[in-house]
Amino acid sequence: MSRTRVLSDAEWALIVPLMPSSDGRRGRRFRDHRLVVEGIIYRYRTGIAWRDLPREFGPWQTVWKRHRLFAGDGTWDKVLTALLGRADAVGEIDWDVAVDSTIARAHQHATNTTRRAGGPSELHEAVSRAG
């Protein structure tokens, strides 16, 4: 298996019917969807920046723009829904849920509030004026 090949032919066969067509769009026709989708998967799998995407996937700008387009037009939502539905139908998903009731407390300095420092407190000023 190649370093940049991330989808098997069987996996790609499940995804390809859900990919949008570039027919009716202005500009150039879409490049190979598989190459771009594999670039997106590779980027998320490795955690690299878009600019560091290997050249085998084509220009990083193309991969980034297509990812953004697919996120905006609902393509990724359709892919996720279809793959989850298929996996559920064949019993590959266990829908048991675990709920964790852990409480995370933040330190007082972790807040984003500002505090006046250096002068008398507002309470001290109010007491001075009243008395």
mmCIF file of N, CA and C in Angstrom:
data_model
loop_
_atom_site.group_PDB
_atom_site.id
_atom_site.type_symbol
_atom_site.label_atom_id
_atom_site.label_comp_id
_atom_site.label_asym_id
_atom_site.label_seq_id
_atom_site.Cartn_x
_atom_site.Cartn_y
_atom_site.Cartn_z
ATOM 1 N N MET A 1 0.852 -1.182 0.000
ATOM 2 C CA MET A 1 0.000 0.000 0.000
ATOM 3 C C MET A 1 0.893 1.240 0.000
ATOM 4 N N SER A 2 0.500 2.204 -0.753
ATOM 5 C CA SER A 2 1.256 3.438 -0.865
ATOM 6 C C SER A 2 1.059 4.310 0.365
ATOM 7 N N ARG A 3 1.985 5.217 0.576
ATOM 8 C CA ARG A 3 1.906 6.131 1.724
ATOM 9 C C ARG A 3 0.722 7.072 1.597
ATOM 10 N N THR A 4 0.349 7.394 0.368
ATOM 11 C CA THR A 4 -0.723 8.365 0.165
ATOM 12 C C THR A 4 -2.061 7.720 -0.200
ATOM 13 N N ARG A 5 -2.085 6.438 -0.481
ATOM 14 C CA ARG A 5 -3.351 5.766 -0.803
ATOM 15 C C ARG A 5 -4.049 5.451 0.506
ATOM 16 N N VAL A 6 -5.215 6.043 0.731
ATOM 17 C CA VAL A 6 -5.873 5.870 2.021
ATOM 18 C C VAL A 6 -7.209 5.142 1.920
ATOM 19 N N LEU A 7 -7.804 5.066 0.759
ATOM 20 C CA LEU A 7 -9.087 4.377 0.589
ATOM 21 C C LEU A 7 -8.919 3.146 -0.297
ATOM 22 N N SER A 8 -9.521 2.050 0.106
ATOM 23 C CA SER A 8 -9.543 0.876 -0.760
ATOM 24 C C SER A 8 -10.576 1.114 -1.869
ATOM 25 N N ASP A 9 -10.527 0.285 -2.902
ATOM 26 C CA ASP A 9 -11.503 0.417 -3.988
ATOM 27 C C ASP A 9 -12.930 0.173 -3.477
ATOM 28 N N ALA A 10 -13.083 -0.753 -2.533
ATOM 29 C CA ALA A 10 -14.411 -1.038 -1.975
ATOM 30 C C ALA A 10 -14.936 0.156 -1.177
ATOM 31 N N GLU A 11 -14.047 0.807 -0.416
ATOM 32 C CA GLU A 11 -14.457 1.991 0.343
ATOM 33 C C GLU A 11 -14.831 3.135 -0.595
ATOM 34 N N TRP A 12 -14.036 3.324 -1.629
ATOM 35 C CA TRP A 12 -14.322 4.400 -2.574
ATOM 36 C C TRP A 12 -15.637 4.142 -3.303
ATOM 37 N N ALA A 13 -15.952 2.878 -3.597
ATOM 38 C CA ALA A 13 -17.200 2.540 -4.282
ATOM 39 C C ALA A 13 -18.420 2.960 -3.467
ATOM 40 N N LEU A 14 -18.295 2.997 -2.141
ATOM 41 C CA LEU A 14 -19.407 3.438 -1.298
ATOM 42 C C LEU A 14 -19.578 4.955 -1.326
ATOM 43 N N ILE A 15 -18.490 5.672 -1.547
ATOM 44 C CA ILE A 15 -18.506 7.124 -1.476
ATOM 45 C C ILE A 15 -18.781 7.789 -2.823
ATOM 46 N N VAL A 16 -18.261 7.227 -3.903
ATOM 47 C CA VAL A 16 -18.292 7.900 -5.205
ATOM 48 C C VAL A 16 -19.699 8.288 -5.676
ATOM 49 N N PRO A 17 -20.748 7.501 -5.436
ATOM 50 C CA PRO A 17 -22.062 7.941 -5.908
ATOM 51 C C PRO A 17 -22.583 9.185 -5.185
ATOM 52 N N LEU A 18 -22.000 9.528 -4.051
ATOM 53 C CA LEU A 18 -22.460 10.662 -3.262
ATOM 54 C C LEU A 18 -21.719 11.959 -3.599
ATOM 55 N N MET A 19 -20.698 11.862 -4.432
ATOM 56 C CA MET A 19 -19.909 13.038 -4.793
ATOM 57 C C MET A 19 -20.666 13.900 -5.805
ATOM 58 N N PRO A 20 -20.643 15.215 -5.626
ATOM 59 C CA PRO A 20 -21.359 16.105 -6.542
ATOM 60 C C PRO A 20 -20.652 16.215 -7.896
ATOM 61 N N SER A 21 -21.410 16.593 -8.875
ATOM 62 C CA SER A 21 -20.874 16.787 -10.223
ATOM 63 C C SER A 21 -20.533 18.259 -10.416
ATOM 64 N N SER A 22 -19.595 18.533 -11.302
ATOM 65 C CA SER A 22 -19.255 19.923 -11.592
ATOM 66 C C SER A 22 -20.077 20.452 -12.767
ATOM 67 N N ASP A 23 -20.975 19.644 -13.305
ATOM 68 C CA ASP A 23 -21.843 20.100 -14.399
ATOM 69 C C ASP A 23 -22.706 21.255 -13.921
ATOM 70 N N GLY A 24 -22.785 22.298 -14.707
ATOM 71 C CA GLY A 24 -23.594 23.450 -14.369
ATOM 72 C C GLY A 24 -22.866 24.461 -13.506
ATOM 73 N N ARG A 25 -21.654 24.162 -13.108
ATOM 74 C CA ARG A 25 -20.857 25.103 -12.309
ATOM 75 C C ARG A 25 -19.958 25.909 -13.235
ATOM 76 N N ARG A 26 -19.705 27.134 -12.825
ATOM 77 C CA ARG A 26 -18.778 27.964 -13.580
ATOM 78 C C ARG A 26 -17.358 27.513 -13.312
ATOM 79 N N GLY A 27 -16.485 27.757 -14.251
ATOM 80 C CA GLY A 27 -15.077 27.434 -14.064
ATOM 81 C C GLY A 27 -14.735 26.048 -14.561
ATOM 82 N N ARG A 28 -13.597 25.578 -14.123
ATOM 83 C CA ARG A 28 -13.098 24.281 -14.569
ATOM 84 C C ARG A 28 -13.903 23.142 -13.978
ATOM 85 N N ARG A 29 -13.839 22.019 -14.673
ATOM 86 C CA ARG A 29 -14.471 20.807 -14.160
ATOM 87 C C ARG A 29 -13.675 20.307 -12.964
ATOM 88 N N PHE A 30 -14.337 19.562 -12.087
ATOM 89 C CA PHE A 30 -13.658 19.007 -10.923
ATOM 90 C C PHE A 30 -12.546 18.064 -11.362
ATOM 91 N N ARG A 31 -11.442 18.113 -10.619
ATOM 92 C CA ARG A 31 -10.393 17.106 -10.783
ATOM 93 C C ARG A 31 -10.915 15.798 -10.221
ATOM 94 N N ASP A 32 -10.093 14.809 -10.283
ATOM 95 C CA ASP A 32 -10.433 13.493 -9.756
ATOM 96 C C ASP A 32 -10.877 13.602 -8.298
ATOM 97 N N HIS A 33 -12.137 13.260 -8.023
ATOM 98 C CA HIS A 33 -12.659 13.342 -6.659
ATOM 99 C C HIS A 33 -11.879 12.437 -5.710
ATOM 100 N N ARG A 34 -11.517 11.256 -6.169
ATOM 101 C CA ARG A 34 -10.845 10.318 -5.273
ATOM 102 C C ARG A 34 -9.530 10.882 -4.763
ATOM 103 N N LEU A 35 -8.758 11.476 -5.645
ATOM 104 C CA LEU A 35 -7.478 12.045 -5.252
ATOM 105 C C LEU A 35 -7.673 13.153 -4.219
ATOM 106 N N VAL A 36 -8.659 13.987 -4.433
ATOM 107 C CA VAL A 36 -8.919 15.093 -3.513
ATOM 108 C C VAL A 36 -9.440 14.571 -2.171
ATOM 109 N N VAL A 37 -10.369 13.638 -2.190
ATOM 110 C CA VAL A 37 -10.911 13.082 -0.943
ATOM 111 C C VAL A 37 -9.815 12.369 -0.160
ATOM 112 N N GLU A 38 -8.950 11.647 -0.852
ATOM 113 C CA GLU A 38 -7.841 10.995 -0.161
ATOM 114 C C GLU A 38 -6.889 12.027 0.432
ATOM 115 N N GLY A 39 -6.703 13.155 -0.241
ATOM 116 C CA GLY A 39 -5.886 14.235 0.308
ATOM 117 C C GLY A 39 -6.496 14.795 1.584
ATOM 118 N N ILE A 40 -7.808 14.952 1.596
ATOM 119 C CA ILE A 40 -8.506 15.452 2.781
ATOM 120 C C ILE A 40 -8.363 14.459 3.929
ATOM 121 N N ILE A 41 -8.569 13.180 3.650
ATOM 122 C CA ILE A 41 -8.439 12.155 4.683
ATOM 123 C C ILE A 41 -7.009 12.105 5.205
ATOM 124 N N TYR A 42 -6.036 12.163 4.299
ATOM 125 C CA TYR A 42 -4.630 12.132 4.695
ATOM 126 C C TYR A 42 -4.295 13.297 5.612
ATOM 127 N N ARG A 43 -4.799 14.469 5.265
ATOM 128 C CA ARG A 43 -4.523 15.661 6.060
ATOM 129 C C ARG A 43 -5.070 15.509 7.485
ATOM 130 N N TYR A 44 -6.306 15.019 7.618
ATOM 131 C CA TYR A 44 -6.887 14.850 8.945
ATOM 132 C C TYR A 44 -6.241 13.700 9.705
ATOM 133 N N ARG A 45 -5.839 12.665 9.001
ATOM 134 C CA ARG A 45 -5.205 11.519 9.656
ATOM 135 C C ARG A 45 -3.845 11.889 10.226
ATOM 136 N N THR A 46 -3.093 12.718 9.513
ATOM 137 C CA THR A 46 -1.741 13.060 9.948
ATOM 138 C C THR A 46 -1.691 14.320 10.802
ATOM 139 N N GLY A 47 -2.692 15.181 10.692
ATOM 140 C CA GLY A 47 -2.709 16.413 11.469
ATOM 141 C C GLY A 47 -1.825 17.509 10.909
ATOM 142 N N ILE A 48 -1.423 17.390 9.656
ATOM 143 C CA ILE A 48 -0.549 18.395 9.059
ATOM 144 C C ILE A 48 -1.356 19.610 8.618
ATOM 145 N N ALA A 49 -0.647 20.692 8.345
ATOM 146 C CA ALA A 49 -1.294 21.883 7.802
ATOM 147 C C ALA A 49 -1.640 21.626 6.332
ATOM 148 N N TRP A 50 -2.633 22.345 5.828
ATOM 149 C CA TRP A 50 -3.026 22.179 4.429
ATOM 150 C C TRP A 50 -1.832 22.386 3.495
ATOM 151 N N ARG A 51 -1.009 23.378 3.785
ATOM 152 C CA ARG A 51 0.139 23.692 2.927
ATOM 153 C C ARG A 51 1.175 22.572 2.879
ATOM 154 N N ASP A 52 1.156 21.688 3.871
ATOM 155 C CA ASP A 52 2.136 20.603 3.924
ATOM 156 C C ASP A 52 1.633 19.316 3.279
ATOM 157 N N LEU A 53 0.490 19.371 2.630
ATOM 158 C CA LEU A 53 -0.068 18.190 1.973
ATOM 159 C C LEU A 53 0.884 17.723 0.866
ATOM 160 N N PRO A 54 1.200 16.422 0.799
ATOM 161 C CA PRO A 54 2.106 15.936 -0.247
ATOM 162 C C PRO A 54 1.592 16.274 -1.649
ATOM 163 N N ARG A 55 2.522 16.506 -2.554
ATOM 164 C CA ARG A 55 2.178 16.899 -3.929
ATOM 165 C C ARG A 55 1.379 15.828 -4.669
ATOM 166 N N GLU A 56 1.432 14.587 -4.201
ATOM 167 C CA GLU A 56 0.702 13.503 -4.861
ATOM 168 C C GLU A 56 -0.804 13.761 -4.915
ATOM 169 N N PHE A 57 -1.291 14.608 -4.004
ATOM 170 C CA PHE A 57 -2.718 14.905 -3.955
ATOM 171 C C PHE A 57 -3.095 16.107 -4.807
ATOM 172 N N GLY A 58 -2.123 16.725 -5.441
ATOM 173 C CA GLY A 58 -2.378 17.918 -6.240
ATOM 174 C C GLY A 58 -2.161 19.163 -5.407
ATOM 175 N N PRO A 59 -2.503 20.310 -5.961
ATOM 176 C CA PRO A 59 -2.318 21.559 -5.215
ATOM 177 C C PRO A 59 -3.134 21.567 -3.927
ATOM 178 N N TRP A 60 -2.504 21.966 -2.830
ATOM 179 C CA TRP A 60 -3.201 21.962 -1.541
ATOM 180 C C TRP A 60 -4.406 22.884 -1.572
ATOM 181 N N GLN A 61 -4.329 23.966 -2.380
ATOM 182 C CA GLN A 61 -5.452 24.902 -2.460
ATOM 183 C C GLN A 61 -6.691 24.212 -3.032
ATOM 184 N N THR A 62 -6.488 23.341 -4.011
ATOM 185 C CA THR A 62 -7.604 22.605 -4.608
ATOM 186 C C THR A 62 -8.245 21.686 -3.578
ATOM 187 N N VAL A 63 -7.424 20.983 -2.825
ATOM 188 C CA VAL A 63 -7.934 20.050 -1.814
ATOM 189 C C VAL A 63 -8.691 20.826 -0.739
ATOM 190 N N TRP A 64 -8.119 21.931 -0.289
ATOM 191 C CA TRP A 64 -8.769 22.747 0.751
ATOM 192 C C TRP A 64 -10.097 23.328 0.254
ATOM 193 N N LYS A 65 -10.093 23.865 -0.973
ATOM 194 C CA LYS A 65 -11.324 24.465 -1.512
ATOM 195 C C LYS A 65 -12.423 23.421 -1.676
ATOM 196 N N ARG A 66 -12.054 22.230 -2.146
ATOM 197 C CA ARG A 66 -13.066 21.182 -2.323
ATOM 198 C C ARG A 66 -13.607 20.736 -0.973
ATOM 199 N N HIS A 67 -12.744 20.621 0.025
ATOM 200 C CA HIS A 67 -13.214 20.259 1.366
ATOM 201 C C HIS A 67 -14.205 21.304 1.877
ATOM 202 N N ARG A 68 -13.866 22.555 1.703
ATOM 203 C CA ARG A 68 -14.737 23.645 2.142
ATOM 204 C C ARG A 68 -16.064 23.632 1.377
ATOM 205 N N LEU A 69 -16.000 23.384 0.075
ATOM 206 C CA LEU A 69 -17.204 23.303 -0.744
ATOM 207 C C LEU A 69 -18.106 22.159 -0.286
ATOM 208 N N PHE A 70 -17.496 20.988 -0.055
ATOM 209 C CA PHE A 70 -18.273 19.822 0.371
ATOM 210 C C PHE A 70 -18.882 20.033 1.757
ATOM 211 N N ALA A 71 -18.190 20.756 2.615
ATOM 212 C CA ALA A 71 -18.741 21.053 3.931
ATOM 213 C C ALA A 71 -19.918 22.012 3.803
ATOM 214 N N GLY A 72 -19.805 22.971 2.903
ATOM 215 C CA GLY A 72 -20.853 23.974 2.737
ATOM 216 C C GLY A 72 -22.091 23.470 2.022
ATOM 217 N N ASP A 73 -21.915 22.574 1.048
ATOM 218 C CA ASP A 73 -23.077 22.126 0.268
ATOM 219 C C ASP A 73 -23.734 20.857 0.820
ATOM 220 N N GLY A 74 -23.220 20.342 1.936
ATOM 221 C CA GLY A 74 -23.847 19.184 2.571
ATOM 222 C C GLY A 74 -23.353 17.839 2.088
ATOM 223 N N THR A 75 -22.321 17.812 1.263
ATOM 224 C CA THR A 75 -21.802 16.545 0.751
ATOM 225 C C THR A 75 -21.299 15.658 1.878
ATOM 226 N N TRP A 76 -20.534 16.220 2.808
ATOM 227 C CA TRP A 76 -20.010 15.411 3.913
ATOM 228 C C TRP A 76 -21.147 14.880 4.781
ATOM 229 N N ASP A 77 -22.200 15.666 4.960
ATOM 230 C CA ASP A 77 -23.346 15.189 5.739
ATOM 231 C C ASP A 77 -24.006 13.993 5.052
ATOM 232 N N LYS A 78 -24.138 14.068 3.723
ATOM 233 C CA LYS A 78 -24.733 12.952 2.974
ATOM 234 C C LYS A 78 -23.864 11.709 3.058
ATOM 235 N N VAL A 79 -22.542 11.892 2.947
ATOM 236 C CA VAL A 79 -21.628 10.750 3.031
ATOM 237 C C VAL A 79 -21.724 10.100 4.409
ATOM 238 N N LEU A 80 -21.681 10.903 5.466
ATOM 239 C CA LEU A 80 -21.765 10.369 6.819
ATOM 240 C C LEU A 80 -23.084 9.631 7.039
ATOM 241 N N THR A 81 -24.187 10.225 6.619
ATOM 242 C CA THR A 81 -25.500 9.600 6.798
ATOM 243 C C THR A 81 -25.581 8.273 6.052
ATOM 244 N N ALA A 82 -25.098 8.248 4.817
ATOM 245 C CA ALA A 82 -25.148 7.020 4.016
ATOM 246 C C ALA A 82 -24.266 5.925 4.610
ATOM 247 N N LEU A 83 -23.060 6.282 5.034
ATOM 248 C CA LEU A 83 -22.153 5.274 5.586
ATOM 249 C C LEU A 83 -22.645 4.749 6.934
ATOM 250 N N LEU A 84 -23.185 5.640 7.776
ATOM 251 C CA LEU A 84 -23.742 5.193 9.057
ATOM 252 C C LEU A 84 -24.960 4.301 8.839
ATOM 253 N N GLY A 85 -25.811 4.673 7.896
ATOM 254 C CA GLY A 85 -26.994 3.861 7.597
ATOM 255 C C GLY A 85 -26.622 2.477 7.105
ATOM 256 N N ARG A 86 -25.624 2.410 6.225
ATOM 257 C CA ARG A 86 -25.169 1.120 5.706
ATOM 258 C C ARG A 86 -24.560 0.277 6.828
ATOM 259 N N ALA A 87 -23.698 0.893 7.638
ATOM 260 C CA ALA A 87 -23.047 0.159 8.724
ATOM 261 C C ALA A 87 -24.071 -0.336 9.744
ATOM 262 N N ASP A 88 -25.080 0.469 10.014
ATOM 263 C CA ASP A 88 -26.126 0.062 10.956
ATOM 264 C C ASP A 88 -26.949 -1.094 10.391
ATOM 265 N N ALA A 89 -27.231 -1.044 9.092
ATOM 266 C CA ALA A 89 -28.048 -2.088 8.457
ATOM 267 C C ALA A 89 -27.366 -3.448 8.505
ATOM 268 N N VAL A 90 -26.047 -3.477 8.439
ATOM 269 C CA VAL A 90 -25.335 -4.761 8.474
ATOM 270 C C VAL A 90 -24.824 -5.098 9.866
ATOM 271 N N GLY A 91 -25.206 -4.297 10.865
ATOM 272 C CA GLY A 91 -24.871 -4.595 12.252
ATOM 273 C C GLY A 91 -23.447 -4.272 12.657
ATOM 274 N N GLU A 92 -22.815 -3.327 11.999
ATOM 275 C CA GLU A 92 -21.439 -2.974 12.327
ATOM 276 C C GLU A 92 -21.338 -1.873 13.383
ATOM 277 N N ILE A 93 -22.475 -1.327 13.816
ATOM 278 C CA ILE A 93 -22.459 -0.252 14.799
ATOM 279 C C ILE A 93 -23.133 -0.735 16.079
ATOM 280 N N ASP A 94 -22.456 -0.494 17.190
ATOM 281 C CA ASP A 94 -23.023 -0.790 18.496
ATOM 282 C C ASP A 94 -23.501 0.544 19.070
ATOM 283 N N TRP A 95 -24.790 0.712 19.257
ATOM 284 C CA TRP A 95 -25.357 1.999 19.659
ATOM 285 C C TRP A 95 -25.430 2.176 21.164
ATOM 286 N N ASP A 96 -24.701 1.359 21.940
ATOM 287 C CA ASP A 96 -24.658 1.560 23.385
ATOM 288 C C ASP A 96 -23.983 2.899 23.675
ATOM 289 N N VAL A 97 -24.510 3.611 24.643
ATOM 290 C CA VAL A 97 -23.994 4.928 24.981
ATOM 291 C C VAL A 97 -23.543 4.935 26.425
ATOM 292 N N ALA A 98 -22.396 5.557 26.685
ATOM 293 C CA ALA A 98 -21.910 5.721 28.051
ATOM 294 C C ALA A 98 -21.948 7.205 28.377
ATOM 295 N N VAL A 99 -22.493 7.524 29.532
ATOM 296 C CA VAL A 99 -22.589 8.914 29.954
ATOM 297 C C VAL A 99 -21.640 9.127 31.118
ATOM 298 N N ASP A 100 -20.829 10.154 31.016
ATOM 299 C CA ASP A 100 -19.859 10.477 32.057
ATOM 300 C C ASP A 100 -20.341 11.725 32.780
ATOM 301 N N SER A 101 -20.420 11.669 34.083
ATOM 302 C CA SER A 101 -20.907 12.823 34.833
ATOM 303 C C SER A 101 -19.769 13.582 35.513
ATOM 304 N N THR A 102 -18.599 13.518 34.938
ATOM 305 C CA THR A 102 -17.448 14.221 35.505
ATOM 306 C C THR A 102 -17.666 15.721 35.440
ATOM 307 N N ILE A 103 -17.247 16.410 36.484
ATOM 308 C CA ILE A 103 -17.347 17.872 36.513
ATOM 309 C C ILE A 103 -15.946 18.433 36.358
ATOM 310 N N ALA A 104 -15.791 19.355 35.441
ATOM 311 C CA ALA A 104 -14.505 20.018 35.261
ATOM 312 C C ALA A 104 -14.611 21.419 35.828
ATOM 313 N N ARG A 105 -13.762 21.743 36.746
ATOM 314 C CA ARG A 105 -13.773 23.071 37.353
ATOM 315 C C ARG A 105 -12.622 23.882 36.785
ATOM 316 N N ALA A 106 -12.891 25.135 36.531
ATOM 317 C CA ALA A 106 -11.869 26.017 35.995
ATOM 318 C C ALA A 106 -11.314 26.889 37.117
ATOM 319 N N HIS A 107 -10.045 27.183 37.026
ATOM 320 C CA HIS A 107 -9.418 28.078 37.980
ATOM 321 C C HIS A 107 -9.964 29.480 37.754
ATOM 322 N N GLN A 108 -9.964 30.321 38.787
ATOM 323 C CA GLN A 108 -10.524 31.665 38.666
ATOM 324 C C GLN A 108 -9.825 32.484 37.592
ATOM 325 N N HIS A 109 -8.563 32.196 37.335
ATOM 326 C CA HIS A 109 -7.842 32.944 36.306
ATOM 327 C C HIS A 109 -8.123 32.421 34.904
ATOM 328 N N ALA A 110 -8.871 31.346 34.791
ATOM 329 C CA ALA A 110 -9.210 30.798 33.483
ATOM 330 C C ALA A 110 -10.384 31.531 32.860
ATOM 331 N N THR A 111 -11.026 32.422 33.600
ATOM 332 C CA THR A 111 -12.156 33.156 33.050
ATOM 333 C C THR A 111 -11.674 34.274 32.154
ATOM 334 N N ASN A 112 -12.568 34.819 31.404
ATOM 335 C CA ASN A 112 -12.222 35.875 30.464
ATOM 336 C C ASN A 112 -12.699 37.235 30.974
ATOM 337 N N THR A 113 -12.888 37.358 32.271
ATOM 338 C CA THR A 113 -13.380 38.615 32.832
ATOM 339 C C THR A 113 -12.218 39.517 33.209
ATOM 340 N N THR A 114 -12.490 40.792 33.196
ATOM 341 C CA THR A 114 -11.450 41.743 33.579
ATOM 342 C C THR A 114 -11.728 42.229 34.992
ATOM 343 N N ARG A 115 -10.691 42.704 35.661
ATOM 344 C CA ARG A 115 -10.813 43.178 37.024
ATOM 345 C C ARG A 115 -9.982 44.445 37.127
ATOM 346 N N ARG A 116 -10.553 45.428 37.749
ATOM 347 C CA ARG A 116 -9.790 46.649 37.973
ATOM 348 C C ARG A 116 -8.819 46.401 39.111
ATOM 349 N N ALA A 117 -7.588 46.767 38.902
ATOM 350 C CA ALA A 117 -6.579 46.567 39.949
ATOM 351 C C ALA A 117 -5.895 47.894 40.247
ATOM 352 N N GLY A 118 -5.445 48.050 41.451
ATOM 353 C CA GLY A 118 -4.648 49.210 41.807
ATOM 354 C C GLY A 118 -5.397 50.290 42.552
ATOM 355 N N GLY A 119 -6.693 50.393 42.366
ATOM 356 C CA GLY A 119 -7.458 51.441 43.042
ATOM 357 C C GLY A 119 -8.340 50.844 44.113
ATOM 358 N N PRO A 120 -9.038 51.705 44.836
ATOM 359 C CA PRO A 120 -9.954 51.192 45.862
ATOM 360 C C PRO A 120 -11.130 50.464 45.219
ATOM 361 N N SER A 121 -11.677 49.530 45.920
ATOM 362 C CA SER A 121 -12.805 48.775 45.385
ATOM 363 C C SER A 121 -14.048 49.653 45.333
ATOM 364 N N GLU A 122 -15.004 49.276 44.506
ATOM 365 C CA GLU A 122 -16.248 50.039 44.385
ATOM 366 C C GLU A 122 -17.021 50.016 45.704
ATOM 367 N N LEU A 123 -16.961 48.909 46.422
ATOM 368 C CA LEU A 123 -17.641 48.811 47.703
ATOM 369 C C LEU A 123 -17.029 49.795 48.708
ATOM 370 N N HIS A 124 -15.709 49.868 48.727
ATOM 371 C CA HIS A 124 -15.024 50.792 49.631
ATOM 372 C C HIS A 124 -15.409 52.239 49.317
ATOM 373 N N GLU A 125 -15.479 52.586 48.025
ATOM 374 C CA GLU A 125 -15.878 53.940 47.617
ATOM 375 C C GLU A 125 -17.307 54.247 48.034
ATOM 376 N N ALA A 126 -18.205 53.283 47.863
ATOM 377 C CA ALA A 126 -19.608 53.491 48.220
ATOM 378 C C ALA A 126 -19.755 53.710 49.727
ATOM 379 N N VAL A 127 -19.012 52.951 50.544
ATOM 380 C CA VAL A 127 -19.071 53.088 51.994
ATOM 381 C C VAL A 127 -18.503 54.437 52.395
ATOM 382 N N SER A 128 -17.434 54.871 51.759
ATOM 383 C CA SER A 128 -16.815 56.175 52.084
ATOM 384 C C SER A 128 -17.768 57.311 51.790
ATOM 385 N N ARG A 129 -18.480 57.233 50.679
ATOM 386 C CA ARG A 129 -19.422 58.313 50.309
ATOM 387 C C ARG A 129 -20.626 58.331 51.259
ATOM 388 N N ALA A 130 -21.079 57.163 51.702
ATOM 389 C CA ALA A 130 -22.281 57.078 52.559
ATOM 390 C C ALA A 130 -21.982 57.548 53.975
ATOM 391 N N GLY A 131 -20.794 57.416 54.406
ATOM 392 C CA GLY A 131 -20.515 57.654 55.801
ATOM 393 C C GLY A 131 -19.950 58.952 56.079
#
